[in-house]
Amino acid sequence: MLAGCRRVLPAALGRALRGRAAAGGSGGRRAVSTSWCPVGAAFDVKQQRGSAAGRETGLFGVPELSCPEGFQEAQDKALQESEQLVQKACSTPPGPEIVMIFDQLSDALCRVADLADFVKIAHPDFAFREAAEEACRNIGTMVEKLNTDVELCQSLRQLLADEVVMDSLDPETRRVAELFMFDFEISGIHLDEEKRKKAVNLNIKILDLCNEFLTGTHLPNKIDKHVLPEHIRYNFTAEGNYLQVAGLHADCPDDLVREAAYKIFLYPNAEQLSCLEELLASRNSLAQLVGYNTFAHRALQGTMAKNPETVTQFLEKLSDQLSQRTQKDFEMMTKMKVKLNPQNSKLMPWDHPYYSSVLRAERYNIDPGLYCPFFSLGACMEGLNSLFSQLLGISLYAEQTQRGEVWSEDIRKLAVVHENEGLLGYIYCDFFQRPNKPHQDCHFTVRGGRLRENGEYQLPVVVLMLSLPHSTRSAPTLLSPGMMENLFHEMGHAMHSMLGRTRYQHVTGTRCPTDFAEVPSILMEYFANDYRVVNQFARHYKTGQPLPKSMVSRLCESKKVCAAADMQLQVFYAVLDQIYHGKHPLKRSTTEILKETQEKFYGLPYVPNTAWQLRFSHLVGYGAKYYSYLMSRAVASMVWKQCFAQDPFDRAMGERYRREMLAHGGGKEPILMVQGMLQKSPSIEDFVDALVSDLDQDFETFIMDS
Ligand SMILES: [Zn+2]
């Protein structure tokens, strides 16, 4: 997943080795640093931390950030710089320079805000987290001020209005200018005084409602313990005469526990319900105020799908194609339920995740413990290194960090080095569990790439966060197949950041439309599931034996069990998100819409007195873009099948992939990037077919198993 890509300024409005590669003299612009070592060893061997590793510095090498107080200093510098840039923007005549100044302004604020955004959630030291939080708040206030700065906006508007100058700009510059303007517009800057005030107030109200709704999605529901049969009460946290139900207990083998949890956890809370209704209505008002039909129309501008009509078409077609397969999956689950529990034969929504995992286990019996020894973290990192080097001419090296540069001893810093172009950027790997660390696999942009005024390229810096177990005395860190796939996924985001060579940081790497952002990461999952790729690195950490091909095949096939039903569920969520953010006032209550949509796009019955939508936290962050993941997956699937399935190490395809897709970050319309890669313009049907054909059993494996 991608950390809440905040686009600052105006933008953000939105809240928005093996082998010593170049050592042989391959003509790299930069020589390999002596402090670089092979990436695999850096993860499997306990790194000796030289205490005298150079001078003292601050977090990410920012000198001020050697102590929490440094955030104040960094923030003050950024604010000062931004004020100067605002003046400069306002006194510069229309031309490409305006876009550059805006990007510098955005960069000055992002450099601190993005870094602080990461530190405030991940730093083990409370004082650092607090200082970072404060910096975020202050920069946020500045951003709000800039977003409503009429004079600043005017300088951009003049540029956009000047057709001659606009026509002379390169496409990336034009797009970035438009993106900056788009972010201004949502604050209603183009409106008259009264409407602008209204927009500002709506923005504030929406932010508050979002926070309130998010908090509400996690709150447990309480119930008098006597309502539940005594033998299942122990599953829930007791609080005097009450039981707390804090989740769906979806994996619990006891049908009754899951049923109880479902009905209690999803029991509608009146406050949360009105919060949601108000949120949806306010979003709609804001969108209309600034000139859109619906919130979805606004949210989808600039995306791959472009508009809600296309999204709806995509989801409806996908649902049609899935429905028969989904029915079959539900029948299999029902049979299993009857087999285990004959008196209770109707498949209910609380059964789906549980019985699909039972079926998967029965059919394939994948024991992660049998796979882990083949996936030491070091081996996986070497695998990635080898893949990137064959495909893209890129090597990963572990670089010694300086004192104060990282927030925990176990962080590894990787230098990403191209065989001809030299150093491309840095990935900080925050891979290991530690107390209070958020449990989330995630990619964070800490610094965006951009072409500086002096002609040098500002190298991108990112953090990858995972929650892997530490190595032990007797074994290195061993990954389950799921963790390995996640590692590949997150490295896909990181490579997008490293290879995006945009002129502007506003569109660096993963700062691209949401429905395109997951393409590079999901594509990496296809590589992670291909035997030819896995076979390059999966070796038993004790014996050195390779992972047998049959084990990889079984793993891949096991993922297809009930996959149609799982995808159908995602379609249902995505449709719901579209309707909620579509035409207002809504025709029915959100719960009635849920019921109707569930019946039409999912198939398992709605349960009276439940309101799942009140737990749908993604409505906040994704608002009208929950479909993005499915669409990104469709594109990744097409790219895989057409470009890499035949030969996952095809260098020519790797170069095309870099040139057509990764290099542009968000600086090019996403559908044009897809067309460049596939060398054709895919239809909605192609998107749907790609997703559905992935569900088919692999014939070879099927025969082998029968
Ligand atoms: Zn992702």
XYZ file of C-alpha atoms and ligand atoms in Angstrom:
707
model
C 0.000 0.000 0.000
C 0.945 3.572 -0.336
C 1.153 6.013 2.514
C -1.398 8.744 2.189
C 0.376 10.425 -0.591
C 0.151 13.971 0.553
C 0.598 16.427 -2.090
C 1.616 19.555 -0.548
C 1.111 22.972 -1.718
C -1.110 24.209 -3.271
C -1.068 20.745 -4.013
C -1.626 19.443 -0.878
C -4.450 20.865 -0.460
C -5.870 17.924 -1.022
C -4.392 16.382 1.872
C -3.916 15.691 0.999
C 24.304 -7.810 -5.238
C 25.777 -9.521 -5.580
C 28.710 -8.404 -7.416
C 30.253 -5.053 -7.089
C 28.519 -3.755 -10.088
C 30.346 -0.782 -11.328
C 33.612 -1.852 -9.744
C 34.576 -3.611 -12.937
C 34.426 -0.270 -14.641
C 31.181 -0.348 -16.563
C 31.557 3.324 -17.168
C 29.291 4.414 -14.328
C 29.224 8.124 -13.801
C 29.835 7.585 -10.154
C 32.268 5.066 -8.797
C 30.949 2.530 -6.328
C 31.334 3.893 -2.869
C 33.612 1.929 -0.604
C 30.939 2.004 2.076
C 28.545 -0.080 -0.066
C 28.189 -3.773 0.508
C 26.116 -6.538 -1.116
C 22.491 -6.218 -0.211
C 21.855 -9.807 0.847
C 24.628 -9.882 3.392
C 23.372 -6.666 4.936
C 20.139 -8.379 5.903
C 21.222 -11.894 6.795
C 24.333 -11.100 8.762
C 24.066 -8.987 11.858
C 25.564 -5.764 10.700
C 28.550 -4.584 12.628
C 27.734 -1.023 13.389
C 30.956 0.878 13.317
C 30.529 3.415 16.062
C 32.918 5.725 14.308
C 30.958 5.719 11.095
C 31.620 9.269 10.207
C 30.290 12.403 11.730
C 27.140 12.948 13.677
C 24.158 13.976 11.583
C 20.380 14.174 11.898
C 17.532 12.003 10.652
C 17.862 11.187 6.953
C 21.104 13.170 6.960
C 19.287 16.451 7.648
C 21.710 18.146 10.068
C 19.035 20.033 12.080
C 17.192 16.832 12.885
C 19.736 15.431 15.322
C 17.318 16.314 18.132
C 13.553 16.833 18.337
C 13.981 20.610 18.631
C 15.505 20.543 15.170
C 12.060 20.172 13.637
C 11.257 23.717 14.675
C 14.379 24.940 12.921
C 13.720 22.914 9.757
C 10.148 24.099 9.698
C 11.080 27.765 10.191
C 13.577 27.536 7.353
C 10.938 25.979 5.097
C 8.382 28.626 5.952
C 10.869 31.406 5.359
C 11.914 29.939 2.042
C 8.315 29.531 1.006
C 7.516 33.168 1.726
C 10.343 34.266 -0.521
C 9.152 31.917 -3.245
C 5.603 33.239 -3.030
C 6.901 36.745 -3.637
C 8.987 35.515 -6.520
C 6.020 33.700 -8.077
C 3.872 36.801 -7.836
C 6.426 38.962 -9.608
C 7.378 36.579 -12.412
C 5.719 36.967 -15.824
C 3.814 33.986 -17.302
C 6.221 31.297 -18.504
C 7.683 27.949 -17.549
C 9.548 29.579 -14.702
C 6.278 29.977 -12.818
C 5.804 26.220 -12.752
C 9.346 25.772 -11.520
C 8.845 28.271 -8.705
C 5.618 26.565 -7.677
C 7.422 23.262 -7.598
C 10.250 24.746 -5.519
C 7.646 26.092 -3.146
C 5.963 22.725 -2.960
C 9.361 21.071 -2.468
C 10.381 23.414 0.345
C 7.238 22.520 2.297
C 7.076 18.840 1.317
C 10.678 18.211 2.282
C 9.782 18.929 5.883
C 6.138 17.841 5.884
C 6.666 14.454 4.218
C 9.601 13.653 6.443
C 7.646 14.744 9.515
C 4.642 12.746 8.359
C 6.748 9.629 8.540
C 8.560 10.493 11.768
C 5.358 11.318 13.639
C 4.100 7.777 13.267
C 7.280 5.706 13.149
C 9.904 7.213 15.444
C 10.373 5.195 18.644
C 11.069 8.364 20.656
C 7.943 10.207 21.765
C 9.693 13.594 21.757
C 10.566 13.162 18.083
C 7.042 12.076 17.226
C 5.597 15.067 19.019
C 7.974 17.546 17.395
C 7.212 16.075 13.981
C 3.483 16.301 14.609
C 3.867 19.974 15.502
C 5.857 20.628 12.328
C 3.161 18.907 10.264
C 0.499 21.094 11.827
C 2.406 24.317 11.191
C 3.218 23.456 7.621
C -0.394 22.402 7.128
C -1.511 25.848 8.284
C 0.887 27.457 5.833
C -0.420 25.281 3.028
C -3.979 26.306 3.824
C -2.925 29.924 3.737
C -1.243 29.474 0.361
C -4.205 27.666 -1.063
C -6.347 30.664 -0.494
C -3.714 33.191 -1.578
C -5.460 34.936 -4.429
C -2.375 36.707 -5.698
C -0.365 33.487 -5.833
C -3.157 31.760 -7.672
C -3.425 34.670 -10.053
C 0.159 34.192 -11.254
C -0.642 30.599 -12.193
C -3.963 31.544 -13.720
C -2.264 34.075 -15.976
C 0.047 31.379 -17.227
C -2.775 28.932 -17.895
C -4.735 31.622 -19.702
C -1.852 32.468 -22.015
C -2.390 30.086 -24.913
C 0.786 30.977 -26.739
C 2.964 30.320 -23.728
C 1.023 27.195 -22.748
C 1.437 25.731 -26.233
C 5.160 26.278 -26.025
C 5.482 24.245 -22.799
C 6.451 20.600 -22.776
C 3.624 18.199 -21.791
C 4.991 17.523 -18.317
C 5.226 21.211 -17.456
C 1.727 21.813 -18.770
C 0.320 18.928 -16.779
C 2.045 20.051 -13.582
C 0.709 23.584 -14.063
C -2.795 22.161 -14.403
C -2.360 19.943 -11.358
C -1.330 22.925 -9.252
C -4.376 24.816 -10.454
C -6.633 21.868 -9.748
C -5.490 21.909 -6.148
C -6.218 25.602 -5.836
C -9.695 25.181 -7.216
C -10.947 22.871 -4.532
C -10.452 25.636 -2.002
C -12.777 27.728 -4.116
C -10.200 30.313 -5.012
C -11.871 31.103 -8.322
C -15.159 31.922 -6.602
C -16.462 35.186 -5.273
C -15.746 36.169 -1.706
C -18.877 34.630 -0.211
C -18.581 31.297 -1.987
C -14.898 31.119 -1.219
C -15.627 31.474 2.464
C -18.154 28.711 2.129
C -15.588 26.458 0.437
C -13.004 27.118 3.134
C -15.545 26.280 5.834
C -16.631 23.132 4.017
C -13.012 22.003 3.727
C -12.539 22.413 7.463
C -15.816 20.679 8.227
C -14.960 17.753 5.944
C -11.572 17.305 7.586
C -13.226 17.141 11.017
C -15.913 14.738 9.816
C -13.263 12.496 8.251
C -11.396 12.258 11.530
C -14.585 11.636 13.467
C -15.716 8.943 11.049
C -12.322 7.222 11.053
C -12.280 7.081 14.840
C -15.787 5.657 14.811
C -14.884 2.853 12.416
C -12.629 1.279 15.059
C -14.694 1.786 18.197
C -15.875 -1.465 19.758
C -19.548 -2.106 20.410
C -20.666 -3.180 23.846
C -23.327 -5.700 24.711
C -24.840 -7.106 27.894
C -22.973 -10.358 28.334
C -26.143 -12.282 29.192
C -27.353 -11.858 25.632
C -24.670 -14.273 24.457
C -24.538 -17.985 25.280
C -22.084 -18.595 28.077
C -19.798 -20.895 26.102
C -18.807 -18.233 23.578
C -18.399 -15.254 25.900
C -14.709 -15.891 26.461
C -14.050 -14.833 22.869
C -14.768 -11.233 23.750
C -13.246 -8.808 26.226
C -15.319 -8.617 29.414
C -16.026 -5.303 31.077
C -18.222 -5.829 34.136
C -21.563 -7.013 32.875
C -20.657 -6.101 29.327
C -18.697 -7.658 26.532
C -16.704 -5.605 24.073
C -16.777 -6.627 20.443
C -13.926 -4.941 18.627
C -13.885 -6.759 15.322
C -15.511 -9.374 13.101
C -13.577 -12.403 14.392
C -13.667 -13.527 10.787
C -11.195 -16.394 11.265
C -12.891 -17.956 14.279
C -13.919 -21.559 13.539
C -17.086 -21.257 15.649
C -19.972 -20.138 13.382
C -21.835 -18.713 16.324
C -18.935 -16.513 17.424
C -18.589 -15.076 13.936
C -22.320 -14.517 13.683
C -22.434 -12.771 17.055
C -19.408 -10.641 16.268
C -20.857 -9.659 12.885
C -24.223 -8.662 14.288
C -22.847 -6.796 17.275
C -19.839 -5.103 15.691
C -21.895 -3.950 12.730
C -24.904 -2.843 14.772
C -25.526 0.724 13.639
C -24.396 3.560 15.847
C -26.637 6.595 15.341
C -23.844 9.138 15.741
C -21.568 7.385 13.296
C -24.438 7.125 10.857
C -25.160 10.822 10.909
C -21.441 11.555 10.708
C -21.242 9.536 7.491
C -24.322 11.157 6.021
C -22.995 14.599 6.802
C -19.583 13.755 5.399
C -21.023 12.532 2.105
C -23.357 15.506 1.818
C -20.574 17.983 2.600
C -18.241 16.447 0.052
C -21.000 16.708 -2.495
C -21.682 20.362 -1.630
C -18.021 21.248 -1.919
C -17.669 19.520 -5.278
C -20.728 21.318 -6.608
C -19.619 24.631 -5.211
C -16.364 24.428 -7.169
C -18.103 23.321 -10.327
C -18.474 19.545 -10.467
C -21.611 17.430 -10.759
C -20.678 15.127 -7.925
C -17.801 14.460 -5.571
C -16.871 11.441 -7.671
C -16.522 13.607 -10.778
C -14.090 15.808 -8.921
C -12.143 12.956 -7.344
C -11.705 11.124 -10.642
C -10.341 14.035 -12.619
C -6.867 13.158 -13.868
C -7.158 9.448 -13.054
C -6.848 6.551 -15.444
C -10.615 6.032 -15.351
C -11.196 9.772 -15.802
C -14.862 9.784 -14.717
C -17.403 7.880 -12.615
C -19.230 6.581 -15.685
C -16.146 4.604 -16.742
C -15.641 3.294 -13.223
C -19.229 2.104 -13.017
C -18.994 0.466 -16.412
C -15.786 -1.303 -15.374
C -17.291 -2.551 -12.116
C -20.570 -3.685 -13.689
C -18.829 -5.606 -16.452
C -16.453 -7.160 -13.975
C -19.348 -8.172 -11.770
C -21.145 -9.796 -14.721
C -18.047 -11.751 -15.661
C -17.490 -12.865 -12.108
C -21.012 -13.797 -11.118
C -21.026 -17.425 -12.275
C -17.647 -18.126 -10.734
C -18.712 -16.409 -7.550
C -21.824 -18.585 -7.418
C -19.641 -21.678 -7.723
C -17.382 -20.427 -4.945
C -20.377 -19.804 -2.710
C -21.689 -23.307 -3.474
C -18.361 -24.834 -2.460
C -18.350 -22.813 0.739
C -21.927 -23.837 1.471
C -21.070 -27.508 1.002
C -18.181 -27.143 3.387
C -20.368 -25.403 5.911
C -22.981 -28.175 5.732
C -20.287 -30.785 6.052
C -18.894 -29.231 9.205
C -22.166 -27.994 10.591
C -25.166 -29.880 9.130
C -27.895 -28.029 11.059
C -26.917 -24.686 9.599
C -26.723 -24.681 5.857
C -27.225 -21.136 4.638
C -24.070 -19.274 3.718
C -23.943 -15.891 5.434
C -21.587 -12.916 5.050
C -19.683 -13.891 8.199
C -18.866 -17.263 6.612
C -17.086 -16.111 3.491
C -13.535 -15.477 4.753
C -13.587 -18.445 7.085
C -14.861 -21.129 4.709
C -12.699 -19.951 1.840
C -9.662 -20.447 4.052
C -10.947 -23.887 5.082
C -11.330 -24.819 1.422
C -7.880 -23.510 0.605
C -6.376 -25.494 3.436
C -8.246 -28.645 2.489
C -7.284 -28.494 -1.135
C -3.711 -27.292 -0.948
C -2.709 -27.460 2.663
C -0.101 -24.766 2.328
C 1.972 -24.698 5.484
C 3.906 -21.410 5.511
C 6.409 -23.076 7.829
C 7.551 -25.299 4.956
C 8.249 -22.293 2.751
C 9.890 -19.933 5.253
C 13.324 -21.628 5.330
C 13.676 -20.922 1.598
C 12.878 -17.243 2.010
C 15.509 -15.724 4.230
C 15.308 -11.939 4.010
C 18.822 -11.797 2.598
C 17.942 -14.308 -0.123
C 14.816 -12.342 -1.035
C 16.785 -9.083 -1.235
C 19.380 -10.783 -3.436
C 16.490 -12.034 -5.568
C 15.192 -8.510 -6.018
C 18.670 -7.256 -6.731
C 19.230 -9.900 -9.364
C 15.836 -9.276 -10.972
C 16.373 -5.505 -11.126
C 19.843 -5.921 -12.490
C 18.727 -8.222 -15.324
C 15.623 -6.238 -16.126
C 16.776 -2.669 -15.603
C 20.526 -2.628 -15.112
C 20.091 -1.562 -11.514
C 21.854 -2.801 -8.382
C 21.046 -2.358 -4.722
C 23.827 -1.778 -2.224
C 23.662 -1.502 1.512
C 25.250 1.738 2.634
C 26.622 2.359 6.083
C 24.571 5.005 7.854
C 25.982 7.841 9.890
C 25.298 8.374 13.532
C 21.894 9.958 14.047
C 20.762 9.292 10.484
C 18.304 6.523 11.343
C 15.646 6.158 14.027
C 16.391 2.590 15.018
C 19.542 0.424 14.988
C 18.047 -2.120 12.597
C 17.271 0.243 9.716
C 19.205 -0.544 6.545
C 19.919 2.077 3.910
C 20.072 0.985 0.292
C 21.748 2.891 -2.488
C 20.045 2.266 -5.825
C 22.649 2.389 -8.570
C 22.204 2.239 -12.337
C 24.988 0.694 -14.395
C 25.451 3.797 -16.540
C 23.649 6.584 -14.760
C 25.095 6.000 -11.305
C 23.292 6.659 -8.049
C 19.526 7.080 -8.484
C 18.316 7.462 -4.911
C 18.038 5.936 -1.470
C 15.668 3.450 0.137
C 15.628 3.259 3.922
C 14.423 -0.204 4.914
C 12.530 -0.123 8.204
C 11.741 -3.830 8.050
C 11.699 -5.171 11.582
C 9.130 -5.270 14.332
C 9.580 -3.033 17.332
C 7.271 -1.939 20.107
C 4.699 0.690 19.082
C 5.574 0.495 15.421
C 2.478 0.680 13.230
C 1.611 -2.719 11.815
C 1.426 -1.776 8.237
C 3.426 -2.536 5.139
C 3.912 0.817 3.574
C 5.977 3.038 1.283
C 6.684 6.660 2.220
C 8.141 9.363 0.039
C 10.513 11.348 2.216
C 12.000 13.462 -0.535
C 10.824 13.692 -4.120
C 13.083 13.712 -7.138
C 13.306 16.912 -9.168
C 15.614 18.847 -11.419
C 17.211 21.597 -9.381
C 17.766 25.108 -10.641
C 21.511 24.394 -10.903
C 20.900 21.451 -13.226
C 21.603 18.744 -10.645
C 18.980 16.106 -9.979
C 17.621 16.006 -6.418
C 17.721 12.308 -5.595
C 14.548 10.725 -4.274
C 14.522 9.254 -0.773
C 11.888 6.803 0.448
C 11.195 4.543 3.401
C 9.797 1.040 3.121
C 8.127 -0.136 6.272
C 7.384 -3.799 7.014
C 6.911 -5.743 10.240
C 9.259 -8.698 9.906
C 10.558 -10.800 12.773
C 14.180 -10.277 13.807
C 16.780 -12.906 13.080
C 17.600 -15.276 15.910
C 20.840 -16.814 17.096
C 20.214 -19.852 14.933
C 18.379 -18.471 11.911
C 18.182 -15.347 9.768
C 14.859 -13.543 9.342
C 12.625 -15.969 7.453
C 9.655 -14.752 5.421
C 6.375 -16.523 4.862
C 5.236 -16.586 1.222
C 2.840 -13.717 2.029
C 5.606 -11.596 3.547
C 7.821 -12.283 0.548
C 5.075 -11.143 -1.792
C 4.558 -7.988 0.289
C 8.263 -7.248 0.167
C 8.157 -7.450 -3.633
C 5.040 -5.268 -3.671
C 6.618 -2.516 -1.555
C 9.850 -2.691 -3.560
C 7.669 -2.075 -6.622
C 6.603 1.254 -5.102
C 10.197 2.025 -4.170
C 11.435 1.400 -7.729
C 8.666 3.642 -9.045
C 10.077 6.365 -6.792
C 13.681 5.654 -7.770
C 13.082 5.468 -11.521
C 10.627 8.318 -11.844
C 12.823 10.965 -13.382
C 10.372 13.818 -13.385
C 11.459 17.405 -13.631
C 9.054 18.322 -10.842
C 8.810 16.789 -7.402
C 5.085 17.496 -7.416
C 4.730 14.434 -9.657
C 7.660 12.391 -8.350
C 7.405 8.582 -8.554
C 4.312 7.445 -6.700
C 2.699 10.904 -6.705
C 0.487 9.843 -9.551
C -3.242 9.147 -9.834
C -4.490 6.615 -7.287
C -5.733 4.106 -9.849
C -2.279 3.964 -11.444
C -0.216 4.070 -8.252
C -0.555 0.354 -7.474
C 0.392 -0.838 -10.968
C 4.166 -1.058 -10.372
C 3.712 -2.722 -7.001
C 1.130 -5.281 -8.115
C 3.262 -6.069 -11.158
C 6.006 -7.071 -8.725
C 3.613 -9.593 -7.175
C 3.429 -11.344 -10.537
C 7.213 -11.616 -10.520
C 7.137 -12.909 -6.938
C 4.796 -15.714 -7.985
C 6.739 -16.836 -11.029
C 8.857 -19.941 -10.589
C 11.637 -18.713 -12.874
C 12.071 -15.650 -10.660
C 11.648 -17.454 -7.342
C 14.072 -20.144 -8.413
C 16.801 -17.547 -8.713
C 16.867 -16.819 -5.033
C 14.765 -19.217 -2.928
C 17.372 -21.434 -1.258
C 17.053 -23.274 2.029
C 19.054 -21.192 4.464
C 20.679 -24.302 5.979
C 21.094 -26.709 3.100
C 21.160 -24.368 0.113
C 18.557 -26.528 -1.649
C 16.263 -24.748 -4.118
C 12.521 -24.512 -3.491
C 10.853 -27.262 -5.553
C 8.813 -26.097 -8.517
C 5.752 -28.031 -7.370
C 5.677 -26.070 -4.123
C 5.633 -22.765 -6.015
C 2.870 -24.020 -8.323
C 0.741 -25.232 -5.436
C 1.141 -21.907 -3.700
C 0.004 -20.023 -6.795
C -2.963 -22.286 -7.360
C -4.026 -22.076 -3.734
C -4.457 -18.334 -4.153
C -7.122 -18.960 -6.770
C -9.402 -20.864 -4.406
C -12.512 -18.713 -3.930
C -10.700 -15.813 -5.543
C -13.763 -14.949 -7.632
C -15.869 -14.497 -4.516
C -13.130 -12.406 -2.920
C -12.960 -10.165 -5.968
C -16.737 -9.933 -6.063
C -16.650 -8.584 -2.532
C -14.179 -5.915 -3.616
C -16.460 -5.001 -6.513
C -19.329 -4.575 -4.085
C -17.276 -2.243 -1.873
C -16.124 -0.237 -4.871
C -19.663 0.155 -6.229
C -20.897 1.238 -2.820
C -18.154 3.870 -2.666
C -19.190 5.146 -6.110
C -22.864 5.427 -5.205
C -22.187 7.165 -1.912
C -20.026 9.728 -3.692
C -22.343 9.973 -6.684
C -25.503 11.977 -7.182
C -26.956 13.652 -4.093
C -29.254 13.728 -2.319
C -28.953 9.958 -2.139
C -32.146 8.220 -3.158
C -32.234 6.085 -0.025
C -30.501 5.843 3.330
C -26.895 4.640 3.245
C -28.028 1.369 4.846
C -30.732 0.763 2.237
C -28.182 1.444 -0.477
C -25.815 -0.996 1.169
C -28.515 -3.679 1.222
C -29.444 -3.142 -2.401
C -25.843 -3.025 -3.623
C -24.881 -6.061 -1.584
C -27.653 -8.112 -3.120
C -26.842 -6.994 -6.619
C -23.036 -6.980 -6.548
C -22.126 -9.533 -3.910
C -24.804 -12.125 -3.498
C -24.773 -13.004 0.176
C -27.827 -11.731 2.060
C -27.915 -8.449 3.906
C -28.336 -8.983 7.642
C -31.012 -6.752 9.204
C -29.848 -4.247 11.813
C -26.312 -4.158 10.539
C -24.564 -1.276 8.803
C -21.215 -2.400 7.454
C -20.640 0.968 5.802
C -20.037 2.528 9.205
C -16.855 0.416 9.449
C -15.715 1.169 5.903
C -12.723 3.326 6.841
C -11.475 3.544 3.244
C -14.399 5.828 2.423
C -12.285 8.549 4.020
C -8.913 8.041 2.355
C -10.106 6.714 -0.978
C -13.392 8.643 -1.365
C -14.780 7.579 -4.785
C -11.498 5.813 -5.610
C -11.842 2.495 -3.847
C -12.010 0.847 -7.298
C -8.374 1.861 -7.812
C -6.856 -1.338 -6.575
C -8.905 -3.477 -8.973
C -8.068 -1.230 -11.888
C -4.362 -1.145 -11.049
C -4.415 -4.931 -10.813
C -6.034 -5.186 -14.219
C -3.287 -3.066 -15.777
C -0.521 -4.954 -13.965
C -2.012 -8.212 -15.203
C -2.081 -7.006 -18.807
C 1.499 -5.745 -18.576
C 2.656 -9.018 -17.055
C 0.958 -11.229 -19.626
C 1.878 -9.213 -22.647
C 5.385 -8.106 -21.724
C 6.939 -10.349 -19.090
C 5.141 -13.715 -18.859
C 7.187 -15.142 -21.692
C 10.489 -14.012 -20.238
C 10.492 -12.254 -16.873
C 14.110 -11.162 -17.407
C 13.625 -9.560 -20.811
C 15.862 -6.501 -20.710
C 14.213 -4.826 -23.678
C 10.832 -5.053 -21.939
C 12.388 -3.832 -18.710
C 13.684 -0.774 -20.496
C 10.324 -0.183 -22.136
C 8.657 -0.482 -18.753
C 11.006 2.090 -17.275
C 10.702 4.455 -20.219
C 6.946 4.246 -20.729
C 5.622 3.795 -17.210
C 8.003 4.379 -14.325
C 9.949 7.356 -15.631
C 6.984 9.705 -15.709
C 5.763 9.457 -12.126
C 2.545 11.457 -12.236
C 3.811 13.764 -14.963
C 1.951 12.076 -17.800
C -1.654 11.029 -18.218
C -1.794 7.471 -16.886
C -3.736 5.978 -19.759
C -1.046 7.265 -22.143
C 1.572 5.446 -20.091
C -0.466 2.236 -20.326
C -0.828 2.682 -24.073
C 2.894 3.273 -24.425
C 3.644 0.079 -22.557
C 1.090 -2.170 -24.231
C 1.420 -0.433 -27.582
C -2.331 -0.403 -27.896
C -5.248 1.223 -26.202
C -6.934 -1.315 -23.916
C -10.737 -1.303 -23.670
C -12.783 -1.755 -20.514
C -13.365 -5.340 -21.680
C -9.593 -5.885 -21.785
C -9.328 -4.648 -18.201
C -12.067 -7.031 -17.102
C -10.709 -10.004 -19.065
C -7.280 -9.547 -17.538
C -8.695 -9.789 -14.023
C -10.996 -12.695 -14.759
C -8.472 -14.800 -16.663
C -6.149 -14.632 -13.655
C -8.721 -16.717 -11.797
C -8.381 -19.691 -14.138
C -6.598 -22.725 -12.824
C -3.268 -23.380 -14.388
C -3.808 -26.467 -16.517
C -0.387 -27.994 -15.914
C -0.661 -27.752 -12.139
C -4.217 -28.984 -12.250
C -3.152 -32.196 -14.007
C -0.277 -32.626 -11.600
C -2.604 -32.417 -8.615
C -5.327 -34.666 -9.949
Zn 0.792 -0.738 -2.524
